[in-house]
Amino acid sequence: MGAVKDVVRRPLGHFTERTLAGLAIVLGGGVGFGLLLVLVRVRWSPLYDVDHGVAQWLNDQVAPHGPLVTVLNALTDLGGRAVILWLVSVAVVGLLIRRQGRLAVFLIIAGIGALILDPAVKTLVDRLRPEVEVPIGSYAGQSFPSGHALGSFVAYGALLLVFLPALRPRWRKPAIALVGLVVFLIGMTRIALGVHFVSDVLGAWLLGAAWLGVTAYAFRLWRLERGRRVPALTEGLEPEAAHDVSPAPDEAHLLPHPRAAVFELLVGWVLILGALYGFGLLVSYHAGGTFFATLDTDVPRWFAEHRTPAWDDFSYWWSKAGDTHAILLVSLVFCPLVLAVWRRWRPVLFVALTMFGELSLFLASAAAVDRPRPPVGNLDGPMPTSSFPSGHIAATLCLWTAIALIVFPRTDRWWRWIFVALAVIMPTGVAISRMYRGMHHPTDFMGAIILTALWVGLLYWVVRPNEDLREGNRPSISSEDVDTLDDELVKAGRTD
């Protein structure tokens, strides 16, 4: 009995020692936020003067400089709800795939808490946004606290605590400093853009520190209740999960001969650009009286003659499936899932190079060929690039072809055929929509096919994204893995 008490007393003592300072910070953040909330609510004159004075001074300094405003908007987007939700959602799914349900629950609770606290406190305080002479930032809702500052503090802080064990000890302090810098810059951009007062950002940081501290403290109690060692925060929440939270722990090297691969890709890129340029010049300016000319004249005209309001709307939305935002969204969801399931960077590199090469080849060949749009009504209006080749179609073809090439050999489950079907259906739908809307000729579609076939083929030969299957990595996702993923959240609340 005495031995049992000693086993319990020892981790309890370590826990008390290691969390006393942390608890003081949590309490300090809560008290500081409460005090600031009262001062804002009663409109304390010194704070009011500082807030409005800084807001107007920064507006005078920032507003005349367009490039600076662009940079500030890019930085502030890192704390936007879309980016935060993507980061947390992808991390949660990845943790569930890696069977780390406890950490997934921590991220969910921390994120939901921030989502609730932000509008609740804003409604309570009901503070108006700053009024500056030259508005340069967009905003909606009340001012106190800053949602971007609060969300970034909680989300980036929680992700840091979860994934710290994946880093080597010497890199953990630099990682903490980097995350702190990002959170600081996001908060500063909200003030510099004139959408929040200084006290809005300070209040968000104090509230974020208090909430993140409470959730981390609760997680540490969770470990203690199960008799597990309570680590220092610099070790992360779950040091034992280092292997599972590491993106690619089983990969010895990315490419065996990276210099040769770079040379092969550069040479191949130039040759593919030459092929696109030659075909583009042919169909754009030297195909008169040929089948190509007839096709490029009759097809856009036929689509223009058969337009209806319903098909206009339908083609608009299907065309959007090939724009930059949709392609980027699919890529940013697919690549982290590949890392979570197969623990390899090479397939991610394959997708990233596929999309980078597609974009660069499209822009270079479009500028070189400079082909006019079809001589029919263009439903999307003037575009900054020329007609050949179609960027929408090429991007859709490259992305879904790359995804199919990665997924199909890696699982024996029936749903792998869905990705093969998507590699055909998605680009075909985008191609028909773009031609229906009068934005491209049929030979622009052919140019996109040439670009995809040559570039994806070259990458597949050089990068070999499925090489790990030959080396012995598990080639399939079993039914047991799928069932386990469904049960992780339930198990996290009952087992260690």
CSV table of C-alpha atoms in Angstrom, one decimal:
chain,number,residue,atom,x,y,z
A,1,MET,CA,0.0,0.0,0.0
A,2,GLY,CA,2.9,2.3,0.9
A,3,ALA,CA,4.5,1.6,-2.5
A,4,VAL,CA,1.2,2.6,-4.3
A,5,LYS,CA,1.1,5.8,-2.3
A,6,ASP,CA,4.7,6.6,-3.2
A,7,VAL,CA,4.0,6.0,-6.9
A,8,VAL,CA,1.1,8.5,-6.8
A,9,ARG,CA,2.9,11.0,-4.6
A,10,ARG,CA,6.0,11.2,-6.8
A,11,PRO,CA,4.3,12.3,-10.0
A,12,LEU,CA,2.1,14.5,-8.0
A,13,GLY,CA,5.1,16.3,-6.6
A,14,HIS,CA,6.7,16.6,-10.0
A,15,PHE,CA,3.5,17.9,-11.4
A,16,THR,CA,3.1,20.5,-8.7
A,17,GLU,CA,6.7,21.7,-9.2
A,18,ARG,CA,6.5,21.9,-13.0
A,19,THR,CA,3.1,23.6,-13.2
A,20,LEU,CA,3.3,26.2,-10.4
A,21,ALA,CA,4.9,28.8,-12.7
A,22,GLY,CA,2.5,27.8,-15.5
A,23,LEU,CA,-0.5,28.2,-13.2
A,24,ALA,CA,0.7,31.6,-12.1
A,25,ILE,CA,0.9,32.6,-15.8
A,26,VAL,CA,-2.6,31.3,-16.4
A,27,LEU,CA,-4.0,33.2,-13.4
A,28,GLY,CA,-2.0,36.3,-14.4
A,29,GLY,CA,-3.4,36.2,-17.9
A,30,GLY,CA,-7.0,35.8,-16.6
A,31,VAL,CA,-6.6,38.6,-14.1
A,32,GLY,CA,-4.9,40.9,-16.6
A,33,PHE,CA,-7.6,40.3,-19.1
A,34,GLY,CA,-10.3,41.0,-16.6
A,35,LEU,CA,-8.7,44.3,-15.6
A,36,LEU,CA,-8.3,45.3,-19.2
A,37,LEU,CA,-11.9,44.4,-19.9
A,38,VAL,CA,-13.1,46.7,-17.1
A,39,LEU,CA,-10.9,49.6,-18.3
A,40,VAL,CA,-12.2,49.2,-21.9
A,41,ARG,CA,-15.8,48.9,-20.7
A,42,VAL,CA,-15.7,52.0,-18.6
A,43,ARG,CA,-13.7,53.9,-21.3
A,44,TRP,CA,-10.8,54.8,-19.0
A,45,SER,CA,-9.5,58.1,-20.4
A,46,PRO,CA,-5.7,57.3,-20.5
A,47,LEU,CA,-6.4,54.0,-22.3
A,48,TYR,CA,-8.8,55.6,-24.6
A,49,ASP,CA,-6.3,58.3,-25.6
A,50,VAL,CA,-3.5,55.8,-26.2
A,51,ASP,CA,-5.7,53.5,-28.3
A,52,HIS,CA,-7.1,56.3,-30.6
A,53,GLY,CA,-3.8,58.1,-30.8
A,54,VAL,CA,-1.8,55.0,-31.9
A,55,ALA,CA,-4.6,54.0,-34.4
A,56,GLN,CA,-4.5,57.4,-36.1
A,57,TRP,CA,-0.7,57.6,-36.0
A,58,LEU,CA,-0.2,54.2,-37.6
A,59,ASN,CA,-2.8,55.0,-40.2
A,60,ASP,CA,-0.9,58.1,-41.2
A,61,GLN,CA,2.3,56.0,-41.5
A,62,VAL,CA,0.9,52.9,-43.3
A,63,ALA,CA,-1.9,54.2,-45.6
A,64,PRO,CA,0.3,56.0,-48.2
A,65,HIS,CA,2.4,52.8,-48.9
A,66,GLY,CA,0.5,50.3,-51.0
A,67,PRO,CA,3.2,47.6,-51.0
A,68,LEU,CA,3.4,47.7,-47.2
A,69,VAL,CA,-0.4,47.4,-47.0
A,70,THR,CA,-0.2,44.3,-49.2
A,71,VAL,CA,2.4,42.7,-46.9
A,72,LEU,CA,0.4,43.5,-43.8
A,73,ASN,CA,-2.8,42.0,-45.4
A,74,ALA,CA,-0.8,38.8,-46.3
A,75,LEU,CA,0.5,38.5,-42.7
A,76,THR,CA,-2.9,39.2,-41.1
A,77,ASP,CA,-4.4,36.4,-43.2
A,78,LEU,CA,-2.3,33.9,-41.2
A,79,GLY,CA,-4.6,34.6,-38.3
A,80,GLY,CA,-7.8,34.5,-40.4
A,81,ARG,CA,-10.5,32.0,-39.6
A,82,ALA,CA,-10.1,30.2,-42.9
A,83,VAL,CA,-6.4,29.5,-42.3
A,84,ILE,CA,-6.9,28.6,-38.6
A,85,LEU,CA,-9.7,26.2,-39.3
A,86,TRP,CA,-7.7,24.5,-42.1
A,87,LEU,CA,-4.7,24.1,-39.8
A,88,VAL,CA,-6.6,22.7,-36.9
A,89,SER,CA,-8.9,20.5,-39.0
A,90,VAL,CA,-6.0,18.9,-40.9
A,91,ALA,CA,-4.1,18.4,-37.7
A,92,VAL,CA,-7.0,16.8,-36.0
A,93,VAL,CA,-7.7,14.4,-38.9
A,94,GLY,CA,-4.0,13.6,-39.1
A,95,LEU,CA,-3.8,12.8,-35.3
A,96,LEU,CA,-6.8,10.6,-35.6
A,97,ILE,CA,-5.2,8.7,-38.5
A,98,ARG,CA,-2.1,8.3,-36.3
A,99,ARG,CA,-4.3,7.1,-33.4
A,100,GLN,CA,-3.6,10.1,-31.2
A,101,GLY,CA,-7.2,10.8,-30.2
A,102,ARG,CA,-6.2,12.5,-26.9
A,103,LEU,CA,-4.2,15.1,-28.7
A,104,ALA,CA,-7.0,15.5,-31.3
A,105,VAL,CA,-9.5,16.2,-28.5
A,106,PHE,CA,-7.1,18.8,-27.0
A,107,LEU,CA,-7.0,20.7,-30.3
A,108,ILE,CA,-10.7,20.5,-30.8
A,109,ILE,CA,-11.5,21.8,-27.3
A,110,ALA,CA,-8.9,24.6,-27.5
A,111,GLY,CA,-10.2,25.6,-30.9
A,112,ILE,CA,-13.9,25.5,-30.0
A,113,GLY,CA,-13.2,27.5,-26.9
A,114,ALA,CA,-11.5,30.3,-28.9
A,115,LEU,CA,-14.5,30.3,-31.3
A,116,ILE,CA,-16.9,30.7,-28.5
A,117,LEU,CA,-14.9,33.3,-26.4
A,118,ASP,CA,-14.4,35.7,-29.3
A,119,PRO,CA,-18.0,36.6,-30.2
A,120,ALA,CA,-19.2,36.2,-26.6
A,121,VAL,CA,-16.7,38.8,-25.2
A,122,LYS,CA,-17.3,41.1,-28.2
A,123,THR,CA,-21.0,41.0,-27.7
A,124,LEU,CA,-20.5,41.7,-24.0
A,125,VAL,CA,-18.2,44.7,-24.5
A,126,ASP,CA,-19.8,46.0,-27.7
A,127,ARG,CA,-16.9,48.2,-28.7
A,128,LEU,CA,-16.8,50.1,-32.0
A,129,ARG,CA,-13.9,49.7,-34.4
A,130,PRO,CA,-11.3,52.4,-34.8
A,131,GLU,CA,-12.3,55.3,-37.1
A,132,VAL,CA,-9.3,56.5,-39.2
A,133,GLU,CA,-8.9,59.0,-42.0
A,134,VAL,CA,-7.9,56.5,-44.6
A,135,PRO,CA,-9.5,53.0,-44.1
A,136,ILE,CA,-7.1,50.3,-45.4
A,137,GLY,CA,-8.4,47.1,-43.7
A,138,SER,CA,-11.7,45.3,-44.0
A,139,TYR,CA,-13.6,44.1,-40.9
A,140,ALA,CA,-17.0,43.2,-39.5
A,141,GLY,CA,-18.4,43.1,-36.0
A,142,GLN,CA,-17.2,44.6,-32.7
A,143,SER,CA,-13.6,45.4,-31.8
A,144,PHE,CA,-12.7,43.9,-28.4
A,145,PRO,CA,-11.0,41.5,-28.4
A,146,SER,CA,-9.2,40.9,-31.7
A,147,GLY,CA,-10.4,37.6,-33.2
A,148,HIS,CA,-7.3,37.2,-35.3
A,149,ALA,CA,-5.0,37.8,-32.3
A,150,LEU,CA,-7.0,35.4,-30.1
A,151,GLY,CA,-7.4,32.7,-32.7
A,152,SER,CA,-3.8,32.7,-33.7
A,153,PHE,CA,-2.6,32.7,-30.1
A,154,VAL,CA,-4.7,29.7,-29.2
A,155,ALA,CA,-4.4,27.7,-32.5
A,156,TYR,CA,-0.7,28.2,-33.1
A,157,GLY,CA,0.1,27.7,-29.4
A,158,ALA,CA,-2.0,24.5,-29.2
A,159,LEU,CA,-0.4,23.1,-32.4
A,160,LEU,CA,3.0,23.9,-31.0
A,161,LEU,CA,2.3,22.0,-27.8
A,162,VAL,CA,1.1,19.0,-29.8
A,163,PHE,CA,3.9,18.8,-32.3
A,164,LEU,CA,6.9,19.9,-30.2
A,165,PRO,CA,7.9,16.3,-29.5
A,166,ALA,CA,8.4,15.8,-33.2
A,167,LEU,CA,11.3,18.3,-33.1
A,168,ARG,CA,14.8,17.6,-31.8
A,169,PRO,CA,15.4,19.2,-28.4
A,170,ARG,CA,17.8,21.8,-29.9
A,171,TRP,CA,15.1,23.0,-32.3
A,172,ARG,CA,12.3,23.4,-29.8
A,173,LYS,CA,13.2,26.8,-28.4
A,174,PRO,CA,13.7,28.3,-31.9
A,175,ALA,CA,10.3,26.8,-32.8
A,176,ILE,CA,8.7,28.4,-29.8
A,177,ALA,CA,10.3,31.7,-30.7
A,178,LEU,CA,9.1,31.4,-34.3
A,179,VAL,CA,5.5,30.7,-33.3
A,180,GLY,CA,5.7,33.6,-30.8
A,181,LEU,CA,6.9,35.9,-33.6
A,182,VAL,CA,4.1,34.9,-35.9
A,183,VAL,CA,1.5,35.5,-33.3
A,184,PHE,CA,3.0,38.8,-32.4
A,185,LEU,CA,3.1,39.9,-36.1
A,186,ILE,CA,-0.5,38.9,-36.6
A,187,GLY,CA,-1.6,41.0,-33.7
A,188,MET,CA,0.5,44.0,-34.9
A,189,THR,CA,-1.0,43.9,-38.3
A,190,ARG,CA,-4.5,44.3,-36.9
A,191,ILE,CA,-3.3,47.5,-35.2
A,192,ALA,CA,-1.4,48.7,-38.2
A,193,LEU,CA,-4.3,48.1,-40.6
A,194,GLY,CA,-6.5,50.2,-38.4
A,195,VAL,CA,-9.1,47.5,-37.6
A,196,HIS,CA,-8.2,47.1,-33.9
A,197,PHE,CA,-7.0,49.2,-31.0
A,198,VAL,CA,-3.9,48.2,-29.1
A,199,SER,CA,-6.0,47.1,-26.1
A,200,ASP,CA,-8.0,44.8,-28.4
A,201,VAL,CA,-4.9,42.9,-29.3
A,202,LEU,CA,-3.5,42.9,-25.8
A,203,GLY,CA,-6.8,41.7,-24.5
A,204,ALA,CA,-6.9,38.9,-27.1
A,205,TRP,CA,-3.4,37.8,-26.1
A,206,LEU,CA,-4.2,37.7,-22.4
A,207,LEU,CA,-7.5,35.8,-23.0
A,208,GLY,CA,-5.7,33.4,-25.3
A,209,ALA,CA,-3.0,32.8,-22.8
A,210,ALA,CA,-5.5,32.1,-20.1
A,211,TRP,CA,-7.6,29.7,-22.2
A,212,LEU,CA,-4.6,27.9,-23.7
A,213,GLY,CA,-3.2,27.6,-20.2
A,214,VAL,CA,-6.4,26.1,-18.9
A,215,THR,CA,-6.6,23.5,-21.6
A,216,ALA,CA,-3.0,22.5,-21.3
A,217,TYR,CA,-3.3,22.3,-17.6
A,218,ALA,CA,-6.3,20.1,-17.9
A,219,PHE,CA,-4.4,17.8,-20.4
A,220,ARG,CA,-1.6,17.5,-17.9
A,221,LEU,CA,-4.1,16.5,-15.1
A,222,TRP,CA,-5.4,14.0,-17.6
A,223,ARG,CA,-2.0,12.4,-17.8
A,224,LEU,CA,-1.5,12.5,-14.1
A,225,GLU,CA,-4.8,10.7,-13.5
A,226,ARG,CA,-3.5,7.8,-15.6
A,227,GLY,CA,-0.2,7.6,-13.7
A,228,ARG,CA,1.9,9.0,-16.5
A,229,ARG,CA,4.9,11.4,-16.2
A,230,VAL,CA,3.9,15.0,-16.5
A,231,PRO,CA,6.6,16.6,-18.8
A,232,ALA,CA,7.8,20.2,-18.9
A,233,LEU,CA,6.0,22.3,-21.5
A,234,THR,CA,9.1,22.5,-23.6
A,235,GLU,CA,8.7,18.8,-24.2
A,236,GLY,CA,5.2,19.2,-25.5
A,237,LEU,CA,2.0,17.7,-24.2
A,238,GLU,CA,2.7,14.0,-25.1
A,239,PRO,CA,6.5,13.3,-25.5
A,240,GLU,CA,5.7,9.6,-26.0
A,241,ALA,CA,3.9,10.4,-29.2
A,242,ALA,CA,7.0,11.9,-30.9
A,243,HIS,CA,7.0,9.2,-33.6
A,244,ASP,CA,3.3,9.5,-34.4
A,245,VAL,CA,3.2,13.4,-34.5
A,246,SER,CA,6.3,13.5,-36.7
A,247,PRO,CA,5.2,14.1,-40.3
A,248,ALA,CA,7.5,11.5,-41.9
A,249,PRO,CA,9.3,9.5,-39.2
A,250,ASP,CA,9.9,6.5,-41.4
A,251,GLU,CA,11.6,8.2,-44.3
A,252,ALA,CA,15.4,8.0,-44.5
A,253,HIS,CA,16.0,10.4,-47.4
A,254,LEU,CA,13.8,12.4,-49.7
A,255,LEU,CA,15.6,11.8,-53.0
A,256,PRO,CA,18.7,9.6,-53.5
A,257,HIS,CA,20.3,12.0,-56.0
A,258,PRO,CA,18.7,15.4,-55.6
A,259,ARG,CA,21.2,17.3,-57.8
A,260,ALA,CA,20.7,15.0,-60.7
A,261,ALA,CA,16.9,15.3,-60.2
A,262,VAL,CA,17.0,19.1,-60.2
A,263,PHE,CA,19.0,19.0,-63.5
A,264,GLU,CA,16.6,16.6,-65.1
A,265,LEU,CA,13.6,18.6,-64.1
A,266,LEU,CA,15.1,21.9,-65.4
A,267,VAL,CA,16.0,20.4,-68.7
A,268,GLY,CA,12.7,18.7,-69.0
A,269,TRP,CA,10.8,21.9,-68.1
A,270,VAL,CA,12.6,23.8,-71.0
A,271,LEU,CA,11.8,21.0,-73.5
A,272,ILE,CA,8.2,20.9,-72.5
A,273,LEU,CA,7.9,24.7,-72.8
A,274,GLY,CA,9.3,24.4,-76.3
A,275,ALA,CA,6.7,21.7,-77.2
A,276,LEU,CA,3.9,23.9,-75.9
A,277,TYR,CA,5.2,27.0,-77.7
A,278,GLY,CA,5.5,25.1,-81.0
A,279,PHE,CA,2.0,23.6,-80.7
A,280,GLY,CA,0.6,26.9,-79.5
A,281,LEU,CA,2.0,28.9,-82.5
A,282,LEU,CA,0.7,26.2,-84.9
A,283,VAL,CA,-2.9,26.2,-83.7
A,284,SER,CA,-3.0,29.9,-83.0
A,285,TYR,CA,-1.5,31.4,-86.2
A,286,HIS,CA,-0.6,28.7,-88.8
A,287,ALA,CA,-3.5,26.3,-88.8
A,288,GLY,CA,-5.8,28.0,-91.3
A,289,GLY,CA,-7.9,25.6,-93.4
A,290,THR,CA,-7.0,22.6,-91.2
A,291,PHE,CA,-9.1,20.5,-88.8
A,292,PHE,CA,-7.7,22.5,-85.9
A,293,ALA,CA,-9.1,25.8,-87.4
A,294,THR,CA,-12.5,24.3,-88.0
A,295,LEU,CA,-12.7,22.9,-84.5
A,296,ASP,CA,-11.6,26.2,-82.9
A,297,THR,CA,-14.2,28.1,-84.9
A,298,ASP,CA,-17.2,25.8,-84.7
A,299,VAL,CA,-17.1,24.6,-81.1
A,300,PRO,CA,-17.1,28.0,-79.3
A,301,ARG,CA,-19.7,29.3,-81.7
A,302,TRP,CA,-22.0,26.2,-81.1
A,303,PHE,CA,-21.6,26.7,-77.3
A,304,ALA,CA,-22.4,30.4,-77.6
A,305,GLU,CA,-25.6,29.6,-79.6
A,306,HIS,CA,-26.9,27.2,-77.0
A,307,ARG,CA,-26.4,29.2,-73.8
A,308,THR,CA,-29.2,29.4,-71.2
A,309,PRO,CA,-29.3,31.1,-67.8
A,310,ALA,CA,-29.3,27.7,-66.1
A,311,TRP,CA,-26.2,26.5,-68.0
A,312,ASP,CA,-24.5,29.8,-67.5
A,313,ASP,CA,-24.8,29.3,-63.7
A,314,PHE,CA,-23.8,25.7,-63.8
A,315,SER,CA,-20.8,26.3,-66.0
A,316,TYR,CA,-19.7,29.1,-63.7
A,317,TRP,CA,-19.5,26.9,-60.6
A,318,TRP,CA,-17.9,24.0,-62.5
A,319,SER,CA,-15.4,26.4,-63.9
A,320,LYS,CA,-14.6,27.5,-60.4
A,321,ALA,CA,-13.4,24.0,-59.6
A,322,GLY,CA,-10.3,24.8,-61.7
A,323,ASP,CA,-9.4,28.2,-60.3
A,324,THR,CA,-6.5,28.9,-58.0
A,325,HIS,CA,-8.5,28.8,-54.8
A,326,ALA,CA,-10.1,25.4,-55.4
A,327,ILE,CA,-6.9,23.8,-56.6
A,328,LEU,CA,-5.0,25.2,-53.6
A,329,LEU,CA,-7.7,24.0,-51.2
A,330,VAL,CA,-7.6,20.5,-52.5
A,331,SER,CA,-3.8,20.4,-52.4
A,332,LEU,CA,-3.7,21.7,-48.9
A,333,VAL,CA,-6.1,19.0,-47.7
A,334,PHE,CA,-4.6,16.1,-49.7
A,335,CYS,CA,-0.9,16.6,-48.9
A,336,PRO,CA,-1.3,16.6,-45.1
A,337,LEU,CA,-3.5,13.5,-45.3
A,338,VAL,CA,-0.8,11.7,-47.4
A,339,LEU,CA,1.8,12.5,-44.7
A,340,ALA,CA,-0.6,11.3,-42.0
A,341,VAL,CA,-1.4,8.0,-43.7
A,342,TRP,CA,1.8,7.0,-45.5
A,343,ARG,CA,4.5,9.0,-43.5
A,344,ARG,CA,6.4,10.0,-46.6
A,345,TRP,CA,7.4,13.4,-48.0
A,346,ARG,CA,8.0,12.2,-51.6
A,347,PRO,CA,4.4,12.0,-52.6
A,348,VAL,CA,3.9,15.5,-51.2
A,349,LEU,CA,6.9,16.7,-53.2
A,350,PHE,CA,5.4,15.1,-56.3
A,351,VAL,CA,2.2,17.0,-55.9
A,352,ALA,CA,3.9,20.3,-55.0
A,353,LEU,CA,6.2,20.1,-58.0
A,354,THR,CA,3.3,19.1,-60.2
A,355,MET,CA,1.4,22.3,-59.4
A,356,PHE,CA,4.4,24.6,-59.4
A,357,GLY,CA,5.5,23.3,-62.8
A,358,GLU,CA,2.0,23.5,-64.2
A,359,LEU,CA,1.7,27.1,-63.1
A,360,SER,CA,5.1,28.2,-64.4
A,361,LEU,CA,4.7,26.3,-67.7
A,362,PHE,CA,1.2,27.8,-68.2
A,363,LEU,CA,2.4,31.4,-67.5
A,364,ALA,CA,5.5,31.1,-69.7
A,365,SER,CA,3.7,29.5,-72.6
A,366,ALA,CA,0.7,31.8,-72.4
A,367,ALA,CA,3.0,34.9,-72.5
A,368,ALA,CA,5.0,33.5,-75.4
A,369,VAL,CA,2.1,32.4,-77.6
A,370,ASP,CA,-0.2,35.3,-76.6
A,371,ARG,CA,-3.3,33.9,-78.3
A,372,PRO,CA,-6.6,35.9,-78.3
A,373,ARG,CA,-9.7,34.5,-76.7
A,374,PRO,CA,-12.4,32.9,-79.0
A,375,PRO,CA,-14.4,35.5,-81.0
A,376,VAL,CA,-17.6,35.0,-79.0
A,377,GLY,CA,-19.1,36.5,-75.9
A,378,ASN,CA,-16.7,35.9,-73.0
A,379,LEU,CA,-18.9,35.3,-70.0
A,380,ASP,CA,-16.0,35.8,-67.6
A,381,GLY,CA,-14.9,39.1,-69.1
A,382,PRO,CA,-11.3,40.2,-69.8
A,383,MET,CA,-8.6,38.0,-68.4
A,384,PRO,CA,-5.0,38.9,-67.5
A,385,THR,CA,-3.6,35.9,-69.4
A,386,SER,CA,-4.0,34.7,-73.0
A,387,SER,CA,-6.0,31.8,-74.3
A,388,PHE,CA,-3.4,29.1,-74.9
A,389,PRO,CA,-3.1,26.9,-72.9
A,390,SER,CA,-6.0,26.8,-70.5
A,391,GLY,CA,-4.7,27.3,-67.0
A,392,HIS,CA,-7.9,26.1,-65.4
A,393,ILE,CA,-7.9,22.9,-67.3
A,394,ALA,CA,-4.2,22.3,-67.0
A,395,ALA,CA,-4.3,22.8,-63.2
A,396,THR,CA,-7.3,20.5,-62.8
A,397,LEU,CA,-5.7,17.8,-65.0
A,398,CYS,CA,-2.4,18.0,-63.2
A,399,LEU,CA,-3.8,17.9,-59.7
A,400,TRP,CA,-6.3,15.1,-60.1
A,401,THR,CA,-3.9,13.0,-62.2
A,402,ALA,CA,-1.2,13.4,-59.5
A,403,ILE,CA,-3.7,12.4,-56.8
A,404,ALA,CA,-4.8,9.3,-58.7
A,405,LEU,CA,-1.2,8.2,-59.3
A,406,ILE,CA,-0.5,8.4,-55.6
A,407,VAL,CA,-3.7,6.9,-54.2
A,408,PHE,CA,-4.4,4.1,-56.6
A,409,PRO,CA,-1.3,1.9,-55.9
A,410,ARG,CA,-1.4,2.6,-52.2
A,411,THR,CA,-4.7,1.0,-51.3
A,412,ASP,CA,-6.7,-2.1,-52.4
A,413,ARG,CA,-10.0,-0.7,-51.3
A,414,TRP,CA,-12.8,0.0,-53.8
A,415,TRP,CA,-12.8,3.7,-53.3
A,416,ARG,CA,-9.4,4.1,-55.1
A,417,TRP,CA,-11.4,4.0,-58.3
A,418,ILE,CA,-13.2,7.2,-57.2
A,419,PHE,CA,-9.9,9.1,-57.7
A,420,VAL,CA,-9.4,7.6,-61.1
A,421,ALA,CA,-12.9,8.8,-62.0
A,422,LEU,CA,-12.2,12.2,-60.6
A,423,ALA,CA,-9.0,12.5,-62.7
A,424,VAL,CA,-11.3,12.1,-65.8
A,425,ILE,CA,-14.5,13.8,-64.7
A,426,MET,CA,-13.1,17.0,-63.0
A,427,PRO,CA,-10.9,18.2,-65.9
A,428,THR,CA,-13.5,17.2,-68.5
A,429,GLY,CA,-16.2,19.2,-66.7
A,430,VAL,CA,-13.9,22.2,-66.3
A,431,ALA,CA,-12.9,22.0,-70.0
A,432,ILE,CA,-16.5,22.0,-71.2
A,433,SER,CA,-17.4,24.8,-68.9
A,434,ARG,CA,-14.5,27.0,-70.0
A,435,MET,CA,-15.3,26.4,-73.7
A,436,TYR,CA,-19.0,27.0,-73.0
A,437,ARG,CA,-18.2,30.3,-71.4
A,438,GLY,CA,-16.2,31.4,-74.5
A,439,MET,CA,-12.9,31.5,-72.6
A,440,HIS,CA,-11.0,28.8,-74.5
A,441,HIS,CA,-10.7,27.0,-77.9
A,442,PRO,CA,-10.6,23.2,-78.1
A,443,THR,CA,-7.0,23.3,-78.9
A,444,ASP,CA,-6.3,25.2,-75.7
A,445,PHE,CA,-7.7,22.1,-74.0
A,446,MET,CA,-5.3,20.0,-76.1
A,447,GLY,CA,-2.4,22.2,-74.9
A,448,ALA,CA,-3.4,21.5,-71.3
A,449,ILE,CA,-3.4,17.8,-72.1
A,450,ILE,CA,0.1,18.1,-73.6
A,451,LEU,CA,1.3,20.1,-70.6
A,452,THR,CA,-0.1,17.5,-68.1
A,453,ALA,CA,1.1,14.4,-69.9
A,454,LEU,CA,4.7,15.6,-70.4
A,455,TRP,CA,5.2,17.4,-67.0
A,456,VAL,CA,3.5,14.8,-64.8
A,457,GLY,CA,5.2,12.0,-66.8
A,458,LEU,CA,8.6,13.6,-66.3
A,459,LEU,CA,8.0,14.1,-62.5
A,460,TYR,CA,6.8,10.6,-62.1
A,461,TRP,CA,10.0,9.3,-63.7
A,462,VAL,CA,12.3,11.6,-61.7
A,463,VAL,CA,10.6,11.8,-58.3
A,464,ARG,CA,9.2,8.3,-58.2
A,465,PRO,CA,6.5,9.2,-55.6
A,466,ASN,CA,5.6,5.6,-54.9
A,467,GLU,CA,9.1,4.3,-54.4
A,468,ASP,CA,8.4,3.6,-50.8
A,469,LEU,CA,6.0,0.8,-51.8
A,470,ARG,CA,8.8,-1.0,-53.5
A,471,GLU,CA,10.9,-0.4,-50.4
A,472,GLY,CA,8.3,-2.1,-48.2
A,473,ASN,CA,6.0,0.6,-47.0
A,474,ARG,CA,2.5,-0.7,-46.4
A,475,PRO,CA,0.6,-0.5,-49.8
A,476,SER,CA,-2.9,-0.5,-48.5
A,477,ILE,CA,-5.3,1.0,-46.0
A,478,SER,CA,-6.9,-1.9,-44.2
A,479,SER,CA,-10.5,-2.1,-42.9
A,480,GLU,CA,-9.1,-2.2,-39.4
A,481,ASP,CA,-7.4,1.2,-39.9
A,482,VAL,CA,-10.7,2.7,-41.1
A,483,ASP,CA,-12.6,1.3,-38.2
A,484,THR,CA,-10.0,2.5,-35.7
A,485,LEU,CA,-10.2,6.1,-37.1
A,486,ASP,CA,-13.9,6.1,-36.4
A,487,ASP,CA,-13.4,5.0,-32.8
A,488,GLU,CA,-10.5,7.3,-31.8
A,489,LEU,CA,-12.5,10.1,-30.3
A,490,VAL,CA,-14.5,7.7,-28.1
A,491,LYS,CA,-11.4,5.8,-27.0
A,492,ALA,CA,-9.6,9.0,-26.1
A,493,GLY,CA,-12.0,9.8,-23.3
A,494,ARG,CA,-11.8,6.3,-21.8
A,495,THR,CA,-8.3,4.8,-22.2
A,496,ASP,CA,-4.7,6.0,-22.0
